[in-house]
């Protein structure tokens, strides 16, 4: 397929997710290289929604290490249980943070970040990486983001 993302002109975030999900699946289905696929997923989400930051942190031994991302430079290593990412890893569940100032231990990679969602990628019962999305707006994520980002993460690494 042509490497071009078609984004519907709508304010409905759900409609945009519905449109880009099969495109992301098509873009990654024919490629076996994990880093290439993670890179395109972050680019597609950034192009579609213009979030502040979209990226993966990959589990390497006892830390999360920065993987492919779009946005400002970020911290490279996060310990298990630390910050939103380390907590999503430890609990093996999605964490939605409406206001980062209300999340004890939030790691402020960017002072512009105001809300955040972190979705774990689970393979054979183990978290192998997390997808982190940050916004400069408070309360910018909902169950809609959770549903579609979790769906994207289900397809990662297959
Ligand atoms: N805020 C994250 C750290 C990663 S950056 O936002 C890219 C956290 O608390 O885990």
CSV table of C-alpha atoms and ligand atoms in Angstrom, one decimal:
chain,number,residue,atom,x,y,z
A,1,UNK,CA,0.0,0.0,0.0
A,2,UNK,CA,1.0,3.6,-0.4
A,3,UNK,CA,2.5,4.9,2.8
A,4,UNK,CA,-0.1,7.6,3.2
A,5,UNK,CA,-2.6,8.0,6.1
A,6,UNK,CA,-6.1,9.1,5.2
A,7,UNK,CA,-7.6,11.0,8.1
A,8,UNK,CA,-11.3,11.9,8.0
A,9,UNK,CA,-12.1,15.6,8.4
A,10,UNK,CA,-14.2,15.3,11.6
A,11,UNK,CA,-14.0,16.4,15.2
A,12,UNK,CA,-15.1,13.0,16.3
A,13,UNK,CA,-12.1,11.3,17.8
A,14,UNK,CA,-13.9,8.0,17.7
A,15,UNK,CA,-14.5,8.3,14.0
A,16,UNK,CA,-10.8,9.1,13.4
A,17,UNK,CA,-9.8,6.1,15.4
A,18,UNK,CA,-12.2,3.9,13.4
A,19,UNK,CA,-10.7,5.2,10.2
A,20,UNK,CA,-7.0,4.9,11.1
A,21,UNK,CA,-7.2,1.5,12.9
A,22,UNK,CA,-7.5,-0.6,9.8
A,23,UNK,CA,-4.9,1.6,8.1
A,24,UNK,CA,-2.5,1.0,11.0
A,25,UNK,CA,-3.2,-2.7,10.8
A,26,UNK,CA,-2.6,-2.7,7.0
A,27,UNK,CA,0.6,-0.7,7.5
A,28,UNK,CA,2.1,-3.1,10.1
A,29,UNK,CA,0.7,-6.4,8.8
A,30,UNK,CA,3.3,-6.9,6.1
A,31,UNK,CA,6.3,-5.9,8.2
A,32,UNK,CA,7.9,-8.2,10.7
A,33,UNK,CA,10.4,-5.7,12.1
A,34,UNK,CA,9.0,-4.6,15.5
A,35,UNK,CA,10.8,-1.2,15.6
A,36,UNK,CA,9.6,-0.3,12.1
A,37,UNK,CA,6.0,-1.1,13.2
A,38,UNK,CA,6.2,0.8,16.5
A,39,UNK,CA,7.7,3.8,14.6
A,40,UNK,CA,4.8,3.9,12.1
A,41,UNK,CA,2.2,3.5,14.9
A,42,UNK,CA,3.5,6.5,16.8
A,43,UNK,CA,3.7,8.5,13.5
A,44,UNK,CA,0.1,7.6,12.6
A,45,UNK,CA,-1.3,8.5,16.0
A,46,UNK,CA,0.6,11.8,16.0
A,47,UNK,CA,-0.5,12.7,12.5
A,48,UNK,CA,-4.1,11.9,13.3
A,49,UNK,CA,-4.4,13.6,16.6
A,50,UNK,CA,-1.4,16.0,17.1
A,51,UNK,CA,-0.9,14.9,20.7
A,52,UNK,CA,2.0,16.4,22.6
A,53,UNK,CA,3.9,13.1,22.7
A,54,UNK,CA,3.2,9.5,21.5
A,55,UNK,CA,5.8,6.7,22.1
A,56,UNK,CA,6.7,3.3,23.3
A,57,UNK,CA,8.8,2.3,26.3
A,58,UNK,CA,10.1,-1.2,25.9
A,59,UNK,CA,10.8,-3.6,28.8
A,60,UNK,CA,14.5,-4.4,29.0
A,61,UNK,CA,15.5,-6.4,32.0
A,62,UNK,CA,14.2,-4.4,35.0
A,63,UNK,CA,13.5,-1.1,33.3
A,64,UNK,CA,11.5,0.5,30.6
A,65,UNK,CA,13.7,1.9,27.9
A,66,UNK,CA,12.6,4.6,25.5
A,67,UNK,CA,11.6,3.2,22.1
A,68,UNK,CA,10.2,4.8,18.9
A,69,UNK,CA,8.3,8.0,19.6
A,70,UNK,CA,7.1,11.3,18.2
A,71,UNK,CA,7.3,14.5,20.1
A,72,UNK,CA,9.9,16.3,22.3
A,73,UNK,CA,12.9,14.5,23.7
A,74,UNK,CA,12.0,12.3,26.7
A,75,UNK,CA,13.5,10.5,29.6
A,76,UNK,CA,15.2,7.3,28.5
A,77,UNK,CA,14.7,4.9,31.4
A,78,UNK,CA,11.8,4.3,33.9
A,79,UNK,CA,11.9,1.8,36.7
A,80,UNK,CA,9.0,-0.6,37.4
A,81,UNK,CA,6.4,1.1,39.6
A,82,UNK,CA,7.7,4.6,38.8
A,83,UNK,CA,5.6,7.2,37.1
A,84,UNK,CA,2.5,6.5,35.0
A,85,UNK,CA,4.5,4.2,32.7
A,86,UNK,CA,6.1,2.1,35.4
A,87,UNK,CA,2.8,1.8,37.2
A,88,UNK,CA,1.0,0.6,34.0
A,89,UNK,CA,3.8,-1.9,33.7
A,90,UNK,CA,3.6,-3.1,37.3
A,91,UNK,CA,-0.2,-3.4,37.3
A,92,UNK,CA,-0.4,-4.7,33.7
A,93,UNK,CA,-3.3,-2.4,33.0
A,94,UNK,CA,-4.2,0.8,31.3
A,95,UNK,CA,-3.8,4.0,33.4
A,96,UNK,CA,-5.7,7.1,32.4
A,97,UNK,CA,-4.5,10.3,34.2
A,98,UNK,CA,-6.9,13.2,33.7
A,99,UNK,CA,-4.5,15.6,35.4
A,100,UNK,CA,-0.9,14.7,35.8
A,101,UNK,CA,-0.5,17.0,38.8
A,102,UNK,CA,-2.9,14.7,40.7
A,103,UNK,CA,-0.9,11.5,40.0
A,104,UNK,CA,1.7,11.0,42.7
A,105,UNK,CA,5.1,10.2,41.2
A,106,UNK,CA,4.2,11.4,37.7
A,107,UNK,CA,7.5,11.8,35.7
A,108,UNK,CA,7.4,15.2,34.0
A,109,UNK,CA,9.4,14.5,30.8
A,110,UNK,CA,7.8,17.6,29.4
A,111,UNK,CA,6.5,20.4,31.6
A,112,UNK,CA,3.8,21.0,28.9
A,113,UNK,CA,2.1,17.6,29.6
A,114,UNK,CA,-1.2,17.9,31.5
A,115,UNK,CA,-2.9,14.6,30.9
A,116,UNK,CA,-1.7,11.1,29.9
A,117,UNK,CA,-2.8,7.6,29.0
A,118,UNK,CA,-0.5,4.6,29.2
A,119,UNK,CA,-1.5,1.2,27.7
A,120,UNK,CA,0.5,-1.9,28.3
A,121,UNK,CA,1.4,-4.4,25.5
A,122,UNK,CA,1.0,-7.9,27.0
A,123,UNK,CA,2.4,-11.0,25.4
A,124,UNK,CA,2.1,-14.5,27.0
A,125,UNK,CA,0.9,-12.8,30.2
A,126,UNK,CA,3.8,-10.5,30.5
A,127,UNK,CA,4.1,-6.8,29.8
A,128,UNK,CA,6.7,-6.3,27.0
A,129,UNK,CA,6.3,-2.6,26.5
A,130,UNK,CA,3.9,0.3,27.1
A,131,UNK,CA,2.4,2.9,24.8
A,132,UNK,CA,2.4,6.4,26.3
A,133,UNK,CA,0.4,9.3,25.0
A,134,UNK,CA,0.6,12.8,26.5
A,135,UNK,CA,-1.5,15.8,25.9
A,136,UNK,CA,-1.0,19.5,26.8
A,137,UNK,CA,-4.7,19.7,27.7
A,138,UNK,CA,-6.1,18.5,31.0
A,139,UNK,CA,-8.6,15.7,30.8
A,140,UNK,CA,-7.9,15.0,27.2
A,141,UNK,CA,-8.3,11.2,27.3
A,142,UNK,CA,-11.4,9.0,27.8
A,143,UNK,CA,-12.6,5.5,27.5
A,144,UNK,CA,-12.7,6.0,23.7
A,145,UNK,CA,-8.9,6.5,23.6
A,146,UNK,CA,-8.5,3.6,26.0
A,147,UNK,CA,-10.6,1.3,23.8
A,148,UNK,CA,-8.8,2.1,20.5
A,149,UNK,CA,-5.3,2.4,21.9
A,150,UNK,CA,-5.8,-1.0,23.6
A,151,UNK,CA,-6.9,-2.4,20.3
A,152,UNK,CA,-3.8,-1.0,18.6
A,153,UNK,CA,-1.6,-2.5,21.4
A,154,UNK,CA,-3.3,-6.0,21.0
A,155,UNK,CA,-1.9,-6.1,17.4
A,156,UNK,CA,1.7,-5.1,18.4
A,157,UNK,CA,4.3,-7.7,18.0
A,158,UNK,CA,2.1,-10.2,16.1
B,1,LIG,N1,5.0,10.9,32.2
B,1,LIG,C1,5.6,9.6,32.1
B,1,LIG,C2,7.0,9.6,31.7
B,1,LIG,C3,7.2,9.5,30.2
B,1,LIG,S1,7.0,10.9,29.4
B,1,LIG,O1,5.7,11.5,29.6
B,1,LIG,C4,7.2,10.8,27.8
B,1,LIG,C5,5.4,8.8,33.4
B,1,LIG,O2,5.0,9.4,34.4
B,1,LIG,O3,5.7,7.7,33.4
